[in-house]
Every structure is written in structure tokens, then in C-alpha cells.
Amino acid sequence: MRHLTAGQHALLEAELQQRLAQLDRRLAEHHGGLSRAEHAREVLQQDGDDAPQREGERELDMALSDRETAELGAVSDALARLRDGRYGLCADCEAEIPFDRLRAEPWALRCVACESGRERLAGRAA
Ligand SMILES: [Zn+2]
């Protein structure tokens, strides 16, 4: 993270911590069921304009939970990398990931070139 200033570093760490807390809360809602009503209200507010997919809602819920679980993993991984000094370096080629990219996606693991290379590979495989 030599390419990041102390201020940029602190900002990204704060964003990661905040995202972690947010995901934790949402996953607790998904699994705990205690704030089910709260969650339903949230869903209604989010797509109040196009409500024709009540049936798919449960599956959508599951998919959302899966994605959030994966994101939670990525965020805690990024925080671990912050602690041991590997943060901000591409996991594949060790290039420095620019601050602008990290600001948009603080848990980014790879530089843009490696990331799009992987996406091309994934696209071909599918
Ligand atoms: Zn790379």
C-alpha cells in the first residue's frame, strides 16, 4: 500500500469497516427472521414501482443472501490484507491498484487488467 497516503488508507479502512457492519446486519436479518417485517418493508420501498414478482421474492432473497455472504468474505479478506500490508496490491500480478478503483470498490482483489481477463475467461467457460 505504498502508493496510498495515510489519509486514503484510513478512508478505505473506514469504508470497509462500515460495509462489514452493514452486511453483518443484513445477514442477521436474513437468517434471524426477527426483523422480517422490517426487511419486507425495505423490499417494498426498494421496488415499489415494479411489484409483479412476489413469487420470485423468496429466491431473490436467497440469492441476495448468497451474494452478501460472498461480499462479506471479500470485505473481511480486504481488512485482513490491510492489517498485514498486502492491501491494494493485485492478487494476480501484484500491481498497485489505483486509489480511484479502491474507492469505488474497497474490497477489490485485482487490478483492472487482471479482473477483466478473469471475466473474459469466465464468460468463455459459461
Ligand atoms: Zn493484476
Short mmCIF file of C-alpha atoms and ligand atoms in Angstrom, two decimals:
data_model
loop_
_atom_site.label_atom_id
_atom_site.label_comp_id
_atom_site.label_asym_id
_atom_site.label_seq_id
_atom_site.Cartn_x
_atom_site.Cartn_y
_atom_site.Cartn_z
CA MET A 1 0.00 0.00 0.00
CA ARG A 2 2.99 2.26 -0.52
CA HIS A 3 1.04 4.10 -3.20
CA LEU A 4 -1.71 5.07 -0.77
CA THR A 5 -1.39 8.04 1.56
CA ALA A 6 -2.23 7.60 5.24
CA GLY A 7 -5.43 9.56 4.66
CA GLN A 8 -6.53 7.40 1.71
CA HIS A 9 -5.68 4.30 3.69
CA ALA A 10 -7.76 5.44 6.67
CA LEU A 11 -10.68 6.34 4.39
CA LEU A 12 -10.71 2.91 2.73
CA GLU A 13 -10.40 1.15 6.06
CA ALA A 14 -13.36 3.13 7.42
CA GLU A 15 -15.41 2.22 4.33
CA LEU A 16 -14.58 -1.45 4.72
CA GLN A 17 -15.50 -1.41 8.42
CA GLN A 18 -18.76 0.32 7.62
CA ARG A 19 -19.59 -2.14 4.83
CA LEU A 20 -18.76 -5.06 7.12
CA ALA A 21 -21.16 -3.78 9.79
CA GLN A 22 -23.85 -3.19 7.16
CA LEU A 23 -23.52 -6.70 5.69
CA ASP A 24 -23.45 -8.23 9.16
CA ARG A 25 -26.73 -6.53 9.97
CA ARG A 26 -28.37 -7.57 6.71
CA LEU A 27 -27.29 -11.17 7.00
CA ALA A 28 -28.57 -11.27 10.57
CA GLU A 29 -31.93 -10.11 9.21
CA HIS A 30 -31.92 -12.83 6.58
CA HIS A 31 -31.07 -15.60 8.99
CA GLY A 32 -32.60 -14.42 12.24
CA GLY A 33 -36.05 -13.63 10.85
CA LEU A 34 -36.62 -11.32 13.81
CA SER A 35 -36.71 -8.20 11.67
CA ARG A 36 -38.60 -9.96 8.88
CA ALA A 37 -41.22 -7.22 8.78
CA GLU A 38 -38.53 -4.61 8.64
CA HIS A 39 -36.89 -6.39 5.74
CA ALA A 40 -40.17 -6.76 3.86
CA ARG A 41 -40.80 -3.06 4.25
CA GLU A 42 -37.33 -2.41 2.88
CA VAL A 43 -38.00 -4.62 -0.16
CA LEU A 44 -41.32 -2.87 -0.78
CA GLN A 45 -39.64 0.51 -0.64
CA GLN A 46 -36.91 -0.59 -3.00
CA ASP A 47 -39.14 -1.84 -5.81
CA GLY A 48 -42.42 -0.12 -5.12
CA ASP A 49 -42.82 0.73 -8.80
CA ASP A 50 -42.49 -2.75 -10.25
CA ALA A 51 -44.15 -5.20 -7.89
CA PRO A 52 -45.13 -8.05 -10.24
CA GLN A 53 -42.63 -10.58 -8.87
CA ARG A 54 -43.86 -11.59 -5.42
CA GLU A 55 -43.35 -15.29 -6.23
CA GLY A 56 -39.70 -14.92 -7.08
CA GLU A 57 -39.13 -12.91 -3.97
CA ARG A 58 -38.03 -15.78 -1.79
CA GLU A 59 -35.49 -17.00 -4.34
CA LEU A 60 -34.36 -13.43 -4.84
CA ASP A 61 -33.90 -13.25 -1.10
CA MET A 62 -31.74 -16.35 -1.09
CA ALA A 63 -29.64 -15.09 -3.99
CA LEU A 64 -29.18 -11.77 -2.26
CA SER A 65 -28.07 -13.56 0.87
CA ASP A 66 -25.56 -15.65 -1.11
CA ARG A 67 -24.14 -12.58 -2.77
CA GLU A 68 -23.93 -10.76 0.54
CA THR A 69 -22.23 -13.72 2.15
CA ALA A 70 -19.64 -13.67 -0.63
CA GLU A 71 -19.21 -9.94 -0.28
CA LEU A 72 -18.83 -10.28 3.47
CA GLY A 73 -15.98 -12.70 2.79
CA ALA A 74 -14.34 -10.28 0.37
CA VAL A 75 -14.67 -7.39 2.82
CA SER A 76 -13.19 -9.28 5.77
CA ASP A 77 -10.43 -10.53 3.49
CA ALA A 78 -9.65 -6.95 2.49
CA LEU A 79 -9.49 -5.93 6.16
CA ALA A 80 -7.09 -8.81 6.85
CA ARG A 81 -4.90 -7.65 3.94
CA LEU A 82 -4.99 -4.12 5.35
CA ARG A 83 -3.57 -5.47 8.60
CA ASP A 84 -0.73 -7.45 7.03
CA GLY A 85 0.20 -4.83 4.43
CA ARG A 86 -0.86 -6.63 1.23
CA TYR A 87 -3.85 -4.36 0.72
CA GLY A 88 -4.09 -2.50 -2.60
CA LEU A 89 -1.83 -4.91 -4.49
CA CYS A 90 -3.27 -7.07 -7.25
CA ALA A 91 -3.65 -10.70 -6.10
CA ASP A 92 -2.51 -11.93 -9.54
CA CYS A 93 0.24 -9.62 -10.78
CA GLU A 94 0.98 -7.57 -7.62
CA ALA A 95 0.46 -4.30 -9.47
CA GLU A 96 -0.67 -1.39 -7.32
CA ILE A 97 -4.43 -0.95 -7.58
CA PRO A 98 -5.18 2.77 -8.12
CA PHE A 99 -6.93 4.64 -5.31
CA ASP A 100 -9.86 5.53 -7.60
CA ARG A 101 -10.60 1.86 -8.16
CA LEU A 102 -10.29 1.07 -4.46
CA ARG A 103 -12.57 3.95 -3.58
CA ALA A 104 -15.25 2.55 -5.89
CA GLU A 105 -14.70 -1.00 -4.65
CA PRO A 106 -12.59 -1.07 -1.46
CA TRP A 107 -12.53 -4.89 -1.40
CA ALA A 108 -11.15 -5.17 -4.96
CA LEU A 109 -8.63 -8.01 -5.15
CA ARG A 110 -7.19 -7.40 -8.60
CA CYS A 111 -6.12 -4.63 -10.93
CA VAL A 112 -8.49 -3.80 -13.80
CA ALA A 113 -6.43 -5.73 -16.37
CA CYS A 114 -6.41 -8.97 -14.35
CA GLU A 115 -10.06 -8.59 -13.36
CA SER A 116 -11.27 -8.18 -16.94
CA GLY A 117 -9.03 -11.05 -18.03
CA ARG A 118 -10.76 -13.28 -15.50
CA GLU A 119 -14.18 -12.09 -16.57
CA ARG A 120 -13.35 -12.96 -20.19
CA LEU A 121 -12.28 -16.43 -19.09
CA ALA A 122 -15.45 -16.88 -17.05
CA GLY A 123 -17.56 -15.72 -20.00
CA ARG A 124 -15.94 -18.28 -22.30
CA ALA A 125 -16.42 -21.10 -19.81
CA ALA A 126 -20.14 -20.34 -19.39
ZN ZN B 1 -3.14 -7.52 -11.89
#
